[in-house]
CSV table of C-alpha atoms in Angstrom, one decimal:
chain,number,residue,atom,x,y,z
A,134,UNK,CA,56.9,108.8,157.4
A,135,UNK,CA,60.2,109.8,159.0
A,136,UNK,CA,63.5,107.8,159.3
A,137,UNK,CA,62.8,108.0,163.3
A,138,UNK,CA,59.8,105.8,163.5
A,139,UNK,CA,61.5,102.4,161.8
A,140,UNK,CA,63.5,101.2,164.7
A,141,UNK,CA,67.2,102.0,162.6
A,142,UNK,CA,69.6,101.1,165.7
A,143,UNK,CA,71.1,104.0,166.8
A,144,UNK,CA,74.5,104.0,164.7
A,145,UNK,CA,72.8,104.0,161.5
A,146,UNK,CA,69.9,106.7,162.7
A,147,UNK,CA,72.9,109.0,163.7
A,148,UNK,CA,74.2,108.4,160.2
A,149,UNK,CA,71.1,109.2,157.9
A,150,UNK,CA,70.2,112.5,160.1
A,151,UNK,CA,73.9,113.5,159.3
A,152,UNK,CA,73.0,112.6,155.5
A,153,UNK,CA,70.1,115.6,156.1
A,154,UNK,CA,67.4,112.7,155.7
A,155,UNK,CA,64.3,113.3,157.8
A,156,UNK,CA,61.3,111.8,155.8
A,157,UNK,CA,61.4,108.7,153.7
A,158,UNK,CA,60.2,108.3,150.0
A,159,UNK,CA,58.0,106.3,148.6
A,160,UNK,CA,60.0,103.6,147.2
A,161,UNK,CA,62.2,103.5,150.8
A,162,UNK,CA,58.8,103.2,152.8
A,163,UNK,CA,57.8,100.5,150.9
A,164,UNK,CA,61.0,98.4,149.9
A,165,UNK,CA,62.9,99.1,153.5
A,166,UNK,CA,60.2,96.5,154.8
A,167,UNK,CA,60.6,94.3,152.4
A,168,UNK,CA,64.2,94.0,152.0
A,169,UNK,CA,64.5,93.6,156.3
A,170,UNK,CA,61.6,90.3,155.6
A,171,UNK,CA,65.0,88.7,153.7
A,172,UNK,CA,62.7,87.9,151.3
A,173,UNK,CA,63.6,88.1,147.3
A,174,UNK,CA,62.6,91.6,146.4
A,175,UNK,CA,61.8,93.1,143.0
A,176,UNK,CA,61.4,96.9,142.9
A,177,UNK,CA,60.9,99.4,140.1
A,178,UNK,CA,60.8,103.0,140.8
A,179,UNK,CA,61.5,106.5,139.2
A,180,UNK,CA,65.4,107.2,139.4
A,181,UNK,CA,66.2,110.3,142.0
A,182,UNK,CA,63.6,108.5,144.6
A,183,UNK,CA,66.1,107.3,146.8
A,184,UNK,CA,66.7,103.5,146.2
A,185,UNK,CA,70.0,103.2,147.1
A,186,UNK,CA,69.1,104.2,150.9
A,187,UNK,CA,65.8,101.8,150.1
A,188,UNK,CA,68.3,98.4,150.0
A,189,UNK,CA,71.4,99.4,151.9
A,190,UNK,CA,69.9,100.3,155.4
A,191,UNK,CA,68.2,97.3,155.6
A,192,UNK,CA,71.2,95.2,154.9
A,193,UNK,CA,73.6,97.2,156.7
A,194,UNK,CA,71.1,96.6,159.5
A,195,UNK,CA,71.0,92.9,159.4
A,196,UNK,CA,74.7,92.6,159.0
A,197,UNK,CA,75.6,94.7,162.0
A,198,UNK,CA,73.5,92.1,163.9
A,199,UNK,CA,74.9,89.2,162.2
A,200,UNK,CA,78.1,86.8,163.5
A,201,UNK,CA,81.4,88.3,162.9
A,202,UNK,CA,83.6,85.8,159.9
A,203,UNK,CA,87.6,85.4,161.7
A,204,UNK,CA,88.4,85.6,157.4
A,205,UNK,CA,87.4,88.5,155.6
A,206,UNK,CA,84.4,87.8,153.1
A,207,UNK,CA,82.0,89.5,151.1
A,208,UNK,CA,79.1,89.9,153.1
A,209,UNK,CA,76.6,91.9,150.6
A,210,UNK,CA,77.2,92.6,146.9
A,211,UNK,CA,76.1,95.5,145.2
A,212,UNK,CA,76.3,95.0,141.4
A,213,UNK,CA,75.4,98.5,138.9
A,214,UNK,CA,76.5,99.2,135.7
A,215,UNK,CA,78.7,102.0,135.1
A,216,UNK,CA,82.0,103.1,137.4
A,217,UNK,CA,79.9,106.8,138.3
A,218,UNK,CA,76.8,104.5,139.6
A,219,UNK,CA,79.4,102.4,141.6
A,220,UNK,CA,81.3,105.2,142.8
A,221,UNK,CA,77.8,107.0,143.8
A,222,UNK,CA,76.5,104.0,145.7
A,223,UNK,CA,79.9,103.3,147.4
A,224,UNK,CA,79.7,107.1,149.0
A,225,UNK,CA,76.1,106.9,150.0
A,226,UNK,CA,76.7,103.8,152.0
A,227,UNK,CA,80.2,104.4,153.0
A,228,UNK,CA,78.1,107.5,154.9
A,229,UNK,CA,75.3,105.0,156.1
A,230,UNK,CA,78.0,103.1,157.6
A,231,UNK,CA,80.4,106.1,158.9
A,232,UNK,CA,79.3,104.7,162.9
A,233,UNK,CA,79.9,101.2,162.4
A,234,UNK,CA,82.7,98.7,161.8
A,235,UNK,CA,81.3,98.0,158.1
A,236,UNK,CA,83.9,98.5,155.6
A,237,UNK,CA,82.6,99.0,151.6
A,238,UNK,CA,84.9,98.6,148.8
A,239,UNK,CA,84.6,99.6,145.3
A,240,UNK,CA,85.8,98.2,142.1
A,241,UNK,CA,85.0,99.5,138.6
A,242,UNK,CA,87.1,99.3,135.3
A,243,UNK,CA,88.7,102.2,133.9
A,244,UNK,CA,90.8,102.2,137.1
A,245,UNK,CA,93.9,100.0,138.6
A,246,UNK,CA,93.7,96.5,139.7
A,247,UNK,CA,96.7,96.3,142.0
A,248,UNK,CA,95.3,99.0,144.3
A,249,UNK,CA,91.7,97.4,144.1
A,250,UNK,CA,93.5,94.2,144.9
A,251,UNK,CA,94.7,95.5,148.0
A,252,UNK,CA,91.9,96.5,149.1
A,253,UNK,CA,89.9,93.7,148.5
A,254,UNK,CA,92.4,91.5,150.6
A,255,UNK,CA,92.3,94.0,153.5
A,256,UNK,CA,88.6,92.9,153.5
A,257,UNK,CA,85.3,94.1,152.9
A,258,UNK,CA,81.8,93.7,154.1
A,259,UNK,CA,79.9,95.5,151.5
A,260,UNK,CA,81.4,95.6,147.9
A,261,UNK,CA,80.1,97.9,145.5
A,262,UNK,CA,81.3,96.7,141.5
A,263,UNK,CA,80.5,96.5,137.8
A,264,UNK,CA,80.3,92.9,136.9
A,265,UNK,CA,83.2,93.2,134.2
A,266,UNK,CA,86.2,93.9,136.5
A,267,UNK,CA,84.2,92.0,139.3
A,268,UNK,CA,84.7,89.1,137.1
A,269,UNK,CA,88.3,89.8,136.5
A,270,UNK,CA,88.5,90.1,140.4
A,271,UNK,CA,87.3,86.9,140.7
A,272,UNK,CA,88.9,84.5,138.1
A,273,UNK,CA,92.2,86.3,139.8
A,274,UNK,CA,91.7,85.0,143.1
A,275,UNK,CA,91.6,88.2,144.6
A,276,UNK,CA,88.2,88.4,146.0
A,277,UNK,CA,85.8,85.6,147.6
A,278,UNK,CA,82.1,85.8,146.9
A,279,UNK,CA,81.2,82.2,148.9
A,280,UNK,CA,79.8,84.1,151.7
A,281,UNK,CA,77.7,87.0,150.2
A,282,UNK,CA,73.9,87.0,152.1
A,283,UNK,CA,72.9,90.0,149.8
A,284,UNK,CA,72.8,90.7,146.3
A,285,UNK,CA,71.6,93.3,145.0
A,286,UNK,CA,70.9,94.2,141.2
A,287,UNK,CA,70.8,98.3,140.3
A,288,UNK,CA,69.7,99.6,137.4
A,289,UNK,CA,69.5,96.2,136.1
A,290,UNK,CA,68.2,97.0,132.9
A,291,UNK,CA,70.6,98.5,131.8
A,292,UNK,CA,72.9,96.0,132.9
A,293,UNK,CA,71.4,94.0,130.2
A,294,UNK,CA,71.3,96.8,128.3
A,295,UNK,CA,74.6,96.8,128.1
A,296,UNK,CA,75.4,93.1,127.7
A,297,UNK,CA,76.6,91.9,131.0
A,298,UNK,CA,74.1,89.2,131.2
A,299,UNK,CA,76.8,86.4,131.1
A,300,UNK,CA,79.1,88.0,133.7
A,301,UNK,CA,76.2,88.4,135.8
A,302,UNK,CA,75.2,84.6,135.5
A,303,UNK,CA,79.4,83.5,135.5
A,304,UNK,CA,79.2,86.0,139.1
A,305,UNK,CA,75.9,84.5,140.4
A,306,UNK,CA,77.7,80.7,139.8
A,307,UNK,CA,80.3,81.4,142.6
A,308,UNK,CA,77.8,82.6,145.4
A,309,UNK,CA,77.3,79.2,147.5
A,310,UNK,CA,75.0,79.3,150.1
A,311,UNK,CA,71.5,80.8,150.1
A,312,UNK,CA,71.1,84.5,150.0
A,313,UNK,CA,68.8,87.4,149.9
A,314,UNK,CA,68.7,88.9,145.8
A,315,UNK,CA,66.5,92.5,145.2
A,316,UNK,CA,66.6,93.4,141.7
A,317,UNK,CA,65.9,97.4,141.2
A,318,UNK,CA,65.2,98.8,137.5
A,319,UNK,CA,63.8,101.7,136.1
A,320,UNK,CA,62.1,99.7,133.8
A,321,UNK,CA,60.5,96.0,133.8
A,322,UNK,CA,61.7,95.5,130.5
A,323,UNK,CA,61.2,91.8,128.5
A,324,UNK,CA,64.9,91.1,129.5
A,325,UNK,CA,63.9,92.1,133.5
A,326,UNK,CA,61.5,89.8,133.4
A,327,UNK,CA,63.2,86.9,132.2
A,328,UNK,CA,66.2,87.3,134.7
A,329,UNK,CA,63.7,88.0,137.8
A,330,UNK,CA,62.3,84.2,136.8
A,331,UNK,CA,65.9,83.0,136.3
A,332,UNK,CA,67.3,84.5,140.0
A,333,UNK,CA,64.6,85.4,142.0
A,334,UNK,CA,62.6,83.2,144.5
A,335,UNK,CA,59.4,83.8,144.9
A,336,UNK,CA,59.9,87.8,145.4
A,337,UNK,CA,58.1,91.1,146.8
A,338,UNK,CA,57.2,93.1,143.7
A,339,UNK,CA,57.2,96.9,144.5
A,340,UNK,CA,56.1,99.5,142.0
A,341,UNK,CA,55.9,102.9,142.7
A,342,UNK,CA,55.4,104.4,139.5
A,343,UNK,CA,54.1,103.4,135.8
A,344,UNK,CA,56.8,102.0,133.4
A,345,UNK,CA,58.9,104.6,131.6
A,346,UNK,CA,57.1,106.9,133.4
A,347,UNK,CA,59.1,110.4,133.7
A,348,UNK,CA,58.7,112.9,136.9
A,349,UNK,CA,55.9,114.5,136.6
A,350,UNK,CA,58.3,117.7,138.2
A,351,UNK,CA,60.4,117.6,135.2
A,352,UNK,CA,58.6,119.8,132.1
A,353,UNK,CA,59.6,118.8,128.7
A,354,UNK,CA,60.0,121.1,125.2
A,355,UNK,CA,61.3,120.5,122.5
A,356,UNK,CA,62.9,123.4,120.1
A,357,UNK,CA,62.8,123.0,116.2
A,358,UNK,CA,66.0,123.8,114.5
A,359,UNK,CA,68.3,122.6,111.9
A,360,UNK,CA,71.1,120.4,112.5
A,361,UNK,CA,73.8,122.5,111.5
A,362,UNK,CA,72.0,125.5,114.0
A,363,UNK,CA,72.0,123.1,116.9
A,364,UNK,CA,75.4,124.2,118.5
A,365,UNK,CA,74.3,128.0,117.6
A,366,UNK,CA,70.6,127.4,119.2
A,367,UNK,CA,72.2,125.8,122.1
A,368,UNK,CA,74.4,128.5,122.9
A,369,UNK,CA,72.1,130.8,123.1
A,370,UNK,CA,69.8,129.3,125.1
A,371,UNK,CA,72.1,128.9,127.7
A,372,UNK,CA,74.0,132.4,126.8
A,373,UNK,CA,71.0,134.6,126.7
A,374,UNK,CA,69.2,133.1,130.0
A,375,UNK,CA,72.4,133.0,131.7
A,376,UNK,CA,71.9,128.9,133.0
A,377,UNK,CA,75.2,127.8,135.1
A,378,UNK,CA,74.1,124.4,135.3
A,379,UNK,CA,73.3,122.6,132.0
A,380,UNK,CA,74.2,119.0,131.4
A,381,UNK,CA,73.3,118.0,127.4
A,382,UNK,CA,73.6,114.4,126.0
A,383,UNK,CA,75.2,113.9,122.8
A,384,UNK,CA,74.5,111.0,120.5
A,385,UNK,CA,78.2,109.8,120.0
A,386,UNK,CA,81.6,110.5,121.7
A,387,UNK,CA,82.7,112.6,118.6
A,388,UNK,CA,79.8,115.4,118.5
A,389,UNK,CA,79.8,115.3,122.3
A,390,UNK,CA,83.9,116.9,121.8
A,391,UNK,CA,82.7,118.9,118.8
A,392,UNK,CA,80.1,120.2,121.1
A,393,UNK,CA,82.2,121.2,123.8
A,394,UNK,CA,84.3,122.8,121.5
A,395,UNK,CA,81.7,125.1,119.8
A,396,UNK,CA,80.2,126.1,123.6
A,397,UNK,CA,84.0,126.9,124.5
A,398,UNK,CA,84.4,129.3,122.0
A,399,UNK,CA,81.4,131.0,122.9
A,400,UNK,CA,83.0,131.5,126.1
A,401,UNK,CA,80.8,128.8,127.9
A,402,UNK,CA,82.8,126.9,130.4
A,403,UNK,CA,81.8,123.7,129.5
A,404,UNK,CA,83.6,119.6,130.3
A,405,UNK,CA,83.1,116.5,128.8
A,406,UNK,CA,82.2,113.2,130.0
A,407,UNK,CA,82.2,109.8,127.6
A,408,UNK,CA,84.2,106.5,127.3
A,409,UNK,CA,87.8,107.9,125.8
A,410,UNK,CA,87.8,109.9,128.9
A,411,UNK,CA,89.9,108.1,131.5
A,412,UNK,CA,87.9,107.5,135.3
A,413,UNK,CA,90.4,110.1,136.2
A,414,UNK,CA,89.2,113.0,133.6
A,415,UNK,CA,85.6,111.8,134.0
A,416,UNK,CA,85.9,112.3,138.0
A,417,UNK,CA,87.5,116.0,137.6
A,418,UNK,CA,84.8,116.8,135.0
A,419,UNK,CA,81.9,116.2,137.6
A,420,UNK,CA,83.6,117.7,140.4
A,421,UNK,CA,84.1,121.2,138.2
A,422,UNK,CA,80.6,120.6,137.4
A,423,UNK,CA,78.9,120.1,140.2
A,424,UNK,CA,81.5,123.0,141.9
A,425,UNK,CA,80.4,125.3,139.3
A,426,UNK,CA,83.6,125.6,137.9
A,427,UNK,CA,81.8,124.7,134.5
A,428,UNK,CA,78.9,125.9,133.3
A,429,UNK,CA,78.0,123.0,131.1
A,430,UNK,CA,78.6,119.1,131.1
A,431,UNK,CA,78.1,117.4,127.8
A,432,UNK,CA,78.0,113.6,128.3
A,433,UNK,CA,77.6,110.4,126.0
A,434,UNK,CA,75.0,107.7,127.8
A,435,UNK,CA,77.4,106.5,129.5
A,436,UNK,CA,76.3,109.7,131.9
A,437,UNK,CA,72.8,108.9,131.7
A,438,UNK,CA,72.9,106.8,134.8
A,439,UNK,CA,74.3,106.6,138.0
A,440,UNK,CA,75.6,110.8,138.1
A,441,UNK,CA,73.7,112.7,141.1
A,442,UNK,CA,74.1,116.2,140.6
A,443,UNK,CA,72.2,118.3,143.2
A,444,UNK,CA,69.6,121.0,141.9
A,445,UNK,CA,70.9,119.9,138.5
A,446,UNK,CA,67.8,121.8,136.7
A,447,UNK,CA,68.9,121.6,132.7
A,448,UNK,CA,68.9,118.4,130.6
A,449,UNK,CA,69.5,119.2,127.1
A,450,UNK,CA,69.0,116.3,124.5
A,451,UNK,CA,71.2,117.8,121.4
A,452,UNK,CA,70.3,114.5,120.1
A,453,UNK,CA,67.0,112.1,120.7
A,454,UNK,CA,68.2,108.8,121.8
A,455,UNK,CA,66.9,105.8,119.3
A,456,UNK,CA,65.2,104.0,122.5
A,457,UNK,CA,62.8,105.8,123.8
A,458,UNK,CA,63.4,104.6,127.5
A,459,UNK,CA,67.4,105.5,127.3
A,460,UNK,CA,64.9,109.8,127.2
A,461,UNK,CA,63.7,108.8,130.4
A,462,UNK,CA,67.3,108.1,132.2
A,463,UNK,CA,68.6,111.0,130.4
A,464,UNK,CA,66.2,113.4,131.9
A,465,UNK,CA,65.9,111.8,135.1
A,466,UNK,CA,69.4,113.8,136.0
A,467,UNK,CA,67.4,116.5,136.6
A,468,UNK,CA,63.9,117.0,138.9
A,469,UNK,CA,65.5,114.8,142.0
A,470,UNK,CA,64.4,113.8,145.4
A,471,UNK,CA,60.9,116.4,144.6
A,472,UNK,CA,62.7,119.2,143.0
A,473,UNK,CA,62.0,120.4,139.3
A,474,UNK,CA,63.7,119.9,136.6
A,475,UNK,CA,63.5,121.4,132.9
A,476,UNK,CA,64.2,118.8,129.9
A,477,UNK,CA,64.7,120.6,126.4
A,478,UNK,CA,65.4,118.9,123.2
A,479,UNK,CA,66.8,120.2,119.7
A,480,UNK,CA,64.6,118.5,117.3
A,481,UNK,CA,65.8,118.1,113.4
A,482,UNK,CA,64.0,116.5,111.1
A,483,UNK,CA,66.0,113.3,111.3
A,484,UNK,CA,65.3,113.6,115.0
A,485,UNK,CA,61.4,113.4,114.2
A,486,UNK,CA,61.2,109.8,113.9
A,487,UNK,CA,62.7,109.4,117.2
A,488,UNK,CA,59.9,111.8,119.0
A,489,UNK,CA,57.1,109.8,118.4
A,490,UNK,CA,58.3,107.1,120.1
A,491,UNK,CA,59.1,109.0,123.2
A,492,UNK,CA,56.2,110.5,123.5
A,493,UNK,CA,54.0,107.7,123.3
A,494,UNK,CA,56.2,106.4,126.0
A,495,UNK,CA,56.0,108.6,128.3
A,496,UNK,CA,52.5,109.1,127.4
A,497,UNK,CA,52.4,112.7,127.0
A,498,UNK,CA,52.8,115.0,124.1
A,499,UNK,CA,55.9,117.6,124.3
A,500,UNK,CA,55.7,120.9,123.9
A,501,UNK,CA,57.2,122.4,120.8
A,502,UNK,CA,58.7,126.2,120.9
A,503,UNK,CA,59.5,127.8,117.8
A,504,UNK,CA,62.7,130.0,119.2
A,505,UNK,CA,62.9,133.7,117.1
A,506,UNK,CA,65.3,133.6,114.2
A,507,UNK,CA,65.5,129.3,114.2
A,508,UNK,CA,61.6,129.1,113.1
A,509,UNK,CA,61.2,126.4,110.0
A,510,UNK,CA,59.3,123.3,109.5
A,511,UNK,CA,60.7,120.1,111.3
A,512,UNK,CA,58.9,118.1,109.4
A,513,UNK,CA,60.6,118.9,106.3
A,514,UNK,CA,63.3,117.3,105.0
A,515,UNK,CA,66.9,118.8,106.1
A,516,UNK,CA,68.2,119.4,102.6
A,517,UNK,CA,65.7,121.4,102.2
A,518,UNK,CA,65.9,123.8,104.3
A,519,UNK,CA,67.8,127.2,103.6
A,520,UNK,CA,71.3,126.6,104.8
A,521,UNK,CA,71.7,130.1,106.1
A,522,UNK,CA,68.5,132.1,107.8
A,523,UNK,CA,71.4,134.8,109.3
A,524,UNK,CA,70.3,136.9,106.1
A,525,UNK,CA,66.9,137.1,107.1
A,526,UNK,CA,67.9,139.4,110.4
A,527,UNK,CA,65.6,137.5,112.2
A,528,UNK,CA,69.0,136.1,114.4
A,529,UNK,CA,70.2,139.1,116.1
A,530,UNK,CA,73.5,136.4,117.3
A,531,UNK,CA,73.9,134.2,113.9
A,532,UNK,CA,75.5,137.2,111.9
A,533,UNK,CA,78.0,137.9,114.5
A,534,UNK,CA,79.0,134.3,114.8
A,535,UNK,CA,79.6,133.5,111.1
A,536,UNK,CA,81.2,136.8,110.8
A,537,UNK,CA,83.8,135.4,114.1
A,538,UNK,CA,84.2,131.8,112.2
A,539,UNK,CA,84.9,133.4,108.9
A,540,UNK,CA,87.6,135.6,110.8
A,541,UNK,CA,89.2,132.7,112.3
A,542,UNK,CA,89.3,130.7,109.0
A,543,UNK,CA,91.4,132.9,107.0
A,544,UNK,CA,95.1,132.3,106.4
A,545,UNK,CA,97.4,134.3,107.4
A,546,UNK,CA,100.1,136.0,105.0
A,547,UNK,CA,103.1,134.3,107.5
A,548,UNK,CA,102.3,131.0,109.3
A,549,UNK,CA,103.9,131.4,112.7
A,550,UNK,CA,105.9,128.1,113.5
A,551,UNK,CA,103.9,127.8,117.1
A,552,UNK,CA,100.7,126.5,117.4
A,553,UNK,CA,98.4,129.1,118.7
A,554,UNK,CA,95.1,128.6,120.5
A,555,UNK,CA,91.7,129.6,118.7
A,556,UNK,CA,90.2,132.8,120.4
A,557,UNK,CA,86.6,132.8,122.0
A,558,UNK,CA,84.3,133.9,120.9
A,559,UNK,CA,83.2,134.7,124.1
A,560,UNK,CA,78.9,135.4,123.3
A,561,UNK,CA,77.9,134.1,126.2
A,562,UNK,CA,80.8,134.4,129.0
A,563,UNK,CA,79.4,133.4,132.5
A,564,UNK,CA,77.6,136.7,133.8
């Protein structure tokens, strides 16, 4: 069904054809009419199907039609979890809205408050936020929610996920008069459920796909390998099939540096993108990413939502997650809007109790490919294993790599008194 045949008025029409959309999706088909009813609405759906353009035209719809307030006021609230999911949505529909008079407004924390608190004063219709600084917004005076007519929920699972439950129900206290909620979620997880009976009214329930449910685009392996070989294996599966666009989650913001660092050496261009990196460092990394002026991203969960990288078609797990559902955001970077998607995990043996889980999830089993000179059993125990399998010659790569490492680790007769940089080892240099 196209975008032409839903009586858009002409402003916003103009607006989505510029965006390149022509045909809807199956979640903007179905929750477009619901949302324009002003009914509650409660909508889960595969991420990458197009669910911000699913609630925002349909409220930037009714407000162009509704009375102009002589006092600027929040008109529609957009709540998400993380800054990059804000930032995202704010784009999208500061582009549905590049024809109108609407004015959106962002505010995330990680960034300053005096130049959010400007803009908020100058006014905004739609305002996009995570319910921490919101609330900071709020208790400051700086923002008023009395008039909002639509709220809507994203990813609001992992809102709870991530414990923002009370701001969410401190936020909801201040919004007066009646008002239009849709809660969207990847998931209709116990928590989901018990906030839909807390704050919505009788809603519209729209499911497009199964719960945890992955794109059935998006084809899954996993590689067997020992922990200590996982920066190696990684390397050279992005080295030898020359891949410019790889984004791998780590389990913690320290392996995701020591990470970055091995790939660097190997002459990988590679950024990183967790919680110690300021919104600043985290906005630069995405942009040389998505620019291809790095080869590789490798992101804490924090990155698991609310990035939209275009044609991304790598997701690299270097380690499971402990909930299974947290696999299906990671992977759902890639296989977007239709496209394919390839996601690849490095499975140790302390990674096996993890896969199970997943996999019953999902409800699929994952393929498992034994990758030449990394074969062993990931079922036994990691202590067991031979620590090095270079001697075996089966590794045409390993031998050269611990021959560079213990090169670099030797001390020098004379310790120069300035620092110098540790060379590349440049395996796998962008071709």
């Amino acid at each position: 069904m196209s975008f032409d045949t839903i009586g858009l008025p002409e402003p916003l029409l103009a607006a989505v054809k510029e965006c390149g959309y022509k045909n809807m999706t199956k979640v903007q088909q179905r929750a477009i009419p619901a949302v324009r009813s002003g009914q509650d609405v409660l909508v889960s759906a595969e991420t990458g199907t197009g669910k911000t353009a699913a609630f925002s035209l349909p409220i930037i719809e009714h407000l162009l039609t509704a009375k102009a307030s002589s006092v600027p006021v929040v008109k529609a609230l957009i709540l998400t979890p993380t800054r990059e999911l804000a930032q995202q949505v704010a784009e999208n529909i500061t582009n549905y809205c590049r024809h109108t008079h609407l004015k959106t407004v962002v505010v995330y924390g990680g960034a300053g408050m005096a130049k959010q608190e400007k803009k908020l004063k100058e006014g905004a219709d739609i305002l996009v936020a995570t319910p921490g600084r919101l609330l900071e917004h709020v208790q400051l005076r700086h923002v008023n929610l009395s008039q909002v007519k639509h709220l809507v929920l994203d990813e609001a699972d992992r809102m709870l996920d991530m414990g923002f439950l009370t701001d969410i129900q401190t936020l909801l206290a201040t919004l007066k008069h009646q008002y239009q909620t849709c809660l969207f979620s990847a998931t209709f997880s116990n928590k989901v459920k018990t906030l839909t009976k807390q704050i919505l009214h009788n809603p519209r329930v729209i499911e497009t796909a199964k719960q945890n449910a992955t794109n059935t685009k998006i084809r899954h392996f996993v590689y067997p390998v020992q922990e200590q070989r996982k920066s190696e294996m990684l390397a050279e599966l992005i080295g030898v099939n020359n891949w410019q666009q790889v984004m791998v989650f780590a389990g913690t913001r320290d392996s995701a540096n020591q990470i970055a660092k091995e790939l660097k050496l190997d002459g990988i261009k590679t950024v990183l993108c967790h919680g110690e990196k300021s919104q600043g460092a985290r906005n630069k990394a995405l942009q040389d990413f998505v620019e291809g002026r790095a080869r590789v991203m490798v992101a804490t969960d924090v990155a698991a939502r609310g990035i939209d990288i275009p044609d991304l078609q790598f997701v690299v797990n270097y380690h499971l997650p402990f909930l299974p559902e947290d696999y299906v955001h990671r992977i759902g970077r890639t296989g977007r809007a239709g496209k394919t998607g390839t996601a690849i995990s490095l499975l140790s043996p302390k990674d096996n109790k993890f896969l199970a889980n997943i996999e019953k999830t999902i409800g699929q089993k994952i393929t498992k490919v034994q990758l030449p000179g990394y074969q062993f059993d990931a079922t036994a125990n990691e202590a067991s294993a031979p620590a090095d399998n270079a001697k075996t010659g089966k590794n045409r790569y390993q031998a050269q790599q611990l021959k560079n490492r213990a090169v670099s680790k030797k001390t020098p007769a004379k310790t120069s008194k300035k620092a110098t940089k540790p060379k590349k080892r440049s395996r796998y240099s962008s071709k």
